[in-house]
CSV table of C-alpha atoms and ligand atoms in Angstrom, one decimal:
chain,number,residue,atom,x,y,z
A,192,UNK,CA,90.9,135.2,99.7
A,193,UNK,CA,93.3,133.0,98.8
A,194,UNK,CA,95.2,133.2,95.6
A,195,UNK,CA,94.4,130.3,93.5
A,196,UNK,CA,97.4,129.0,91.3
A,197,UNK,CA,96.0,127.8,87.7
A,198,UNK,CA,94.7,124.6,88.6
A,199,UNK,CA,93.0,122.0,85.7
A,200,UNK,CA,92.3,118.5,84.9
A,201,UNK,CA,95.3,116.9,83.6
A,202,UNK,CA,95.1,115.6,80.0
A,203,UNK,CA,96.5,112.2,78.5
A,204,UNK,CA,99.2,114.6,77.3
A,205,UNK,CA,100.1,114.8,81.1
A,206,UNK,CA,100.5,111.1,82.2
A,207,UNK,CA,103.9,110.9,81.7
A,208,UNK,CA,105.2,113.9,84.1
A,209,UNK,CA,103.0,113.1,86.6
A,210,UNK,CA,104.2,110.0,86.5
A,211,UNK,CA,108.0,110.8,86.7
A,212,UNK,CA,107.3,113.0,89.6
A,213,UNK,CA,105.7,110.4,91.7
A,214,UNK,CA,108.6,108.3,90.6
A,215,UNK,CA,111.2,111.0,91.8
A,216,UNK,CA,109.1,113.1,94.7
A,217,UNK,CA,107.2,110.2,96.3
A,218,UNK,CA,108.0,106.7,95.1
A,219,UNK,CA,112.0,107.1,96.1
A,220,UNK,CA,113.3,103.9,97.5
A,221,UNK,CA,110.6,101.9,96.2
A,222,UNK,CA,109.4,99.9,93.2
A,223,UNK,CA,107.5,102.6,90.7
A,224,UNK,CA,104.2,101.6,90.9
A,225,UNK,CA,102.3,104.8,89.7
A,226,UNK,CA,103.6,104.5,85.9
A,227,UNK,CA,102.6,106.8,83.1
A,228,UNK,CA,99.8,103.7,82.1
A,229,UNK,CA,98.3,103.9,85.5
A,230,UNK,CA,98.0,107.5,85.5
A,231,UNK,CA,96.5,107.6,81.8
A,232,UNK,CA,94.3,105.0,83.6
A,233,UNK,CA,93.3,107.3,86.4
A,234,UNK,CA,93.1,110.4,84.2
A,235,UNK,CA,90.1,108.1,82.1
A,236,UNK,CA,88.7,106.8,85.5
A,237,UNK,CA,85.4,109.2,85.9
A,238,UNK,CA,85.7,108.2,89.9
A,239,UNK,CA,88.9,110.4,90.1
A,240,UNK,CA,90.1,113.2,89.3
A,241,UNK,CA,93.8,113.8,88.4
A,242,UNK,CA,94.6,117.8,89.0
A,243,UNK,CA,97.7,119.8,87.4
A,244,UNK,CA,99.5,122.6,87.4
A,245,UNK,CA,101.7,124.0,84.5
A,246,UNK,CA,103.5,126.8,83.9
A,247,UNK,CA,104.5,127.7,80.7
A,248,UNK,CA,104.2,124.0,79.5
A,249,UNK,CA,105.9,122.6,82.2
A,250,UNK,CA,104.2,120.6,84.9
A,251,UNK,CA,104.8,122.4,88.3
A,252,UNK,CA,102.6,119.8,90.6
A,253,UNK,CA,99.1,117.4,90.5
A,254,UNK,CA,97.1,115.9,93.1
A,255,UNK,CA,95.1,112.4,92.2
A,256,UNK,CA,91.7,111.6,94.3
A,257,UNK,CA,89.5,108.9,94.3
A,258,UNK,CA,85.7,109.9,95.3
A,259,UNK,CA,83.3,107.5,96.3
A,260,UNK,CA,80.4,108.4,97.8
A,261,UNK,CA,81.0,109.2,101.8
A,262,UNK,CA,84.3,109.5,101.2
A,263,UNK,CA,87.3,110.5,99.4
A,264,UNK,CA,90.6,109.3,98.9
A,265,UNK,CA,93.5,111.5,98.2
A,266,UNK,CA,96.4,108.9,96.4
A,267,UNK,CA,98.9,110.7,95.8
A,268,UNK,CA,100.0,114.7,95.7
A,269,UNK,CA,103.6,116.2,94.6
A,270,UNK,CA,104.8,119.9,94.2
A,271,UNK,CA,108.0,120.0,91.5
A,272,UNK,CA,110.9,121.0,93.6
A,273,UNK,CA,111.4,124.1,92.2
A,274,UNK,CA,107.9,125.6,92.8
A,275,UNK,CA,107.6,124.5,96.5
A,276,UNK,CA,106.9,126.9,99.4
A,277,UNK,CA,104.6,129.2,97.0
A,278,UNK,CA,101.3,127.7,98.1
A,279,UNK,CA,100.8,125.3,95.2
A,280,UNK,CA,100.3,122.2,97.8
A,281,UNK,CA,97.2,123.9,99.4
A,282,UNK,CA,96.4,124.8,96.3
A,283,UNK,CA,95.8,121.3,94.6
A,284,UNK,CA,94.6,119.8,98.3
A,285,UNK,CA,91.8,122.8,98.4
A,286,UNK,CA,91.0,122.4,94.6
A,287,UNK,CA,90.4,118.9,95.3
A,288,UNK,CA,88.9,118.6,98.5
A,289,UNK,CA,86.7,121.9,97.5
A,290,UNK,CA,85.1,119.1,94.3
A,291,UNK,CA,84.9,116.5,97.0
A,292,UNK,CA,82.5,118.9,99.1
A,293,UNK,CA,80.6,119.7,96.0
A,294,UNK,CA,80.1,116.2,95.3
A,295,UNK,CA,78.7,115.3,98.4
A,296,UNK,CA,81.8,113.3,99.7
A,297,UNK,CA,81.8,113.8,103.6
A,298,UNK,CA,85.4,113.2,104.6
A,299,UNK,CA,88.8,112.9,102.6
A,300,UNK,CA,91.4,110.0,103.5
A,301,UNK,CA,94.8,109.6,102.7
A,302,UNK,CA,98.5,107.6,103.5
A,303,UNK,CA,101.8,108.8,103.7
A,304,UNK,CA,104.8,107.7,104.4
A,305,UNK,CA,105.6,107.6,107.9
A,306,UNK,CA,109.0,108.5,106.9
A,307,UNK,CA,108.2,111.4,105.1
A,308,UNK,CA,107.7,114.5,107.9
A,309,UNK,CA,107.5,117.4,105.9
A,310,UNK,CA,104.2,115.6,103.9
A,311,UNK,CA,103.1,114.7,107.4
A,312,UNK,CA,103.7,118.4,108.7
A,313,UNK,CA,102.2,119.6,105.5
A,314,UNK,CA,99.0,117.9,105.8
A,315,UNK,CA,98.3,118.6,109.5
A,316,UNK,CA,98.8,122.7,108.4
A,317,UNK,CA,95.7,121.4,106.1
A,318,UNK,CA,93.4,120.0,108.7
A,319,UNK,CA,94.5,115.9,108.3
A,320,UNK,CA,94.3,114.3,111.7
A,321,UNK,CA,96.3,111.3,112.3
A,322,UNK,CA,94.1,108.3,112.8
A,323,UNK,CA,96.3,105.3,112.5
A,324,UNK,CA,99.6,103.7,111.2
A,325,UNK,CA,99.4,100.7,108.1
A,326,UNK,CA,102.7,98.6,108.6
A,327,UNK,CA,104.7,97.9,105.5
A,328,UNK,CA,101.9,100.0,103.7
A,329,UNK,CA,104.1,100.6,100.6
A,330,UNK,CA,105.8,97.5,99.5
A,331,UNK,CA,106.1,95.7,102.9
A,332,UNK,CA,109.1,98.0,103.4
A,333,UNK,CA,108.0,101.6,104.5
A,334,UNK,CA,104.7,102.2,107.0
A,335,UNK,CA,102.3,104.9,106.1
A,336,UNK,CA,100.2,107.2,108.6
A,337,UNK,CA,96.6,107.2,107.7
A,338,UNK,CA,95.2,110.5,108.1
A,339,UNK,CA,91.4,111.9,107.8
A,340,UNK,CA,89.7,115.4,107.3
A,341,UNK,CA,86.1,115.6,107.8
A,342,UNK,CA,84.3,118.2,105.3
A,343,UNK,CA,81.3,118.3,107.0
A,344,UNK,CA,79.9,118.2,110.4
A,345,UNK,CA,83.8,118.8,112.1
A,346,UNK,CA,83.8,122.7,112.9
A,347,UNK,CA,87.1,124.6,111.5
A,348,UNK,CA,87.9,121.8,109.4
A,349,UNK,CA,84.9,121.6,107.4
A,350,UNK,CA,85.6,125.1,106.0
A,351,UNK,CA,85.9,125.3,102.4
A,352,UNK,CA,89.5,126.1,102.0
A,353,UNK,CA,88.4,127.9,98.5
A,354,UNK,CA,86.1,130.2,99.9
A,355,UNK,CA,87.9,130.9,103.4
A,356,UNK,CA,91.9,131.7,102.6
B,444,COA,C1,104.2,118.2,100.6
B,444,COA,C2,104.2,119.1,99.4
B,444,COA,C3,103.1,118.7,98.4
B,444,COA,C4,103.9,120.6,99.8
B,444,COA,O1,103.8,121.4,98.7
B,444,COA,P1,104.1,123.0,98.7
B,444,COA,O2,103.6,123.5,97.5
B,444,COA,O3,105.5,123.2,99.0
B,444,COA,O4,103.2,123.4,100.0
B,444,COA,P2,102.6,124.9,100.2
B,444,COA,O5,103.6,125.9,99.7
B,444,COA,O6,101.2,124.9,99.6
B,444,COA,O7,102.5,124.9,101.8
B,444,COA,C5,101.2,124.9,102.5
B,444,COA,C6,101.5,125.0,103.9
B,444,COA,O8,102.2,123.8,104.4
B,444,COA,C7,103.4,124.1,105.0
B,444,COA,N1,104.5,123.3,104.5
B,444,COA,C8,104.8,123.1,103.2
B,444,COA,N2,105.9,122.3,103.2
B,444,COA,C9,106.2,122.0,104.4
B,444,COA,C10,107.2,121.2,105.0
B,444,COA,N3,108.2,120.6,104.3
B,444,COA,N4,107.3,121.1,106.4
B,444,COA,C11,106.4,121.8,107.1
B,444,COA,N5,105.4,122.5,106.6
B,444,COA,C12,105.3,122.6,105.3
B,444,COA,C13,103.7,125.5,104.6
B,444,COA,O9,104.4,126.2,105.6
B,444,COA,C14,102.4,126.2,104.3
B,444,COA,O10,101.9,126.7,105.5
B,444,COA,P3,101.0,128.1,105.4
B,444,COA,O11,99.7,127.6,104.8
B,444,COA,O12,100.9,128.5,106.8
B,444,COA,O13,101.7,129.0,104.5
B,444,COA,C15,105.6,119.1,98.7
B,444,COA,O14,106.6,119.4,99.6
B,444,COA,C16,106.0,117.9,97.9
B,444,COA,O15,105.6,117.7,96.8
B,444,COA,N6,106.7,117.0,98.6
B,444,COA,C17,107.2,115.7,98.0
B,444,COA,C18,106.0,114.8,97.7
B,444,COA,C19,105.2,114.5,98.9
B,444,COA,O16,105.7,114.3,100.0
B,444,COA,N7,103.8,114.3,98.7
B,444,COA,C20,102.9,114.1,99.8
B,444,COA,C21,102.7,112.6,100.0
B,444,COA,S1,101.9,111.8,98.7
């Protein structure tokens, strides 16, 4: 069994980290879109659910997904620098996609940037499959690689990550 890092709902209290990590980890290069307003935005949304980690009051990583109700859409995931490598990633992407499963949702989609190969790398170690490229995806300036994992109905990736490692 896997062993699960502290993993909650962020609070409005939160917005603003998350939002400077996507700015620094994953927005680099391009206009910040995911702001501290659209995070307190997502964080009230009740179709997603925006998961932290903290340690001792400091954010360490969060993971933001959309559910609808077939399928769910992972937006956006970041690990701080400094607590990468320790299993928080699959933490977040099992705590989220183990809700999805509980919900109902059959399959989780995402994007990343196609010139990002460790997120790319990353995800495939989770079970993503790559499924398609979106040209000039993010801003008309950097492509994205859509990627899928089916929940149900798909053999070894439909295991429940939370359950299974
Ligand atoms: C991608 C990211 C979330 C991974 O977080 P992490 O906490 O370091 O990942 P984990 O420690 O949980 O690693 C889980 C698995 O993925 C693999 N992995 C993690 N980072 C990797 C990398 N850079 N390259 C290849 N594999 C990687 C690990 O080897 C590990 O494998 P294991 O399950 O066999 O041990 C983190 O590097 C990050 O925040 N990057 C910047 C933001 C980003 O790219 N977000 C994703 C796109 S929105």
């Amino acid at each position: 069994m896997l062993a699960l890092p502290d993993i909650r709902l962020a609070t409005p209290a939160d917005a603003a980290g998350i939002a400077d990590m996507s700015r620094d980890c994953i927005e680099h290069g391009l206009p910040w879109s995911w702001t501290a307003a659209r995070v307190l935005q997502a964080i009230h949304d009740p179709l997603t659910n925006v998961a932290v980690h903290a340690r001792r009051g400091q954010l360490q990583g969060f993971g933001i997904m959309q559910y609808g109700d077939d399928d769910a859409h992972l937006l956006l995931l970041a690990v701080s620098p400094v607590a990468r490598h320790q299993g928080l990633g699959r933490g977040l992407t099992a705590w989220l996609e183990h809700t999805a499963r509980t919900a109902g949702v059959r399959r989780i989609r995402l994007e990343a940037r196609a010139d990002n190969l460790h997120a790319l790398a990353f995800y495939e170690k989770q079970g993503y499959v790559r499924v398609g490229t979106a040209s000039g995806y993010y801003e008309g300036v950097v492509d994205a690689v859509q990627m899928r994992k089916m929940l149900v109905g798909d053999g070894g990736a439909a295991s429940d990550d939370l359950a299974t490692r």
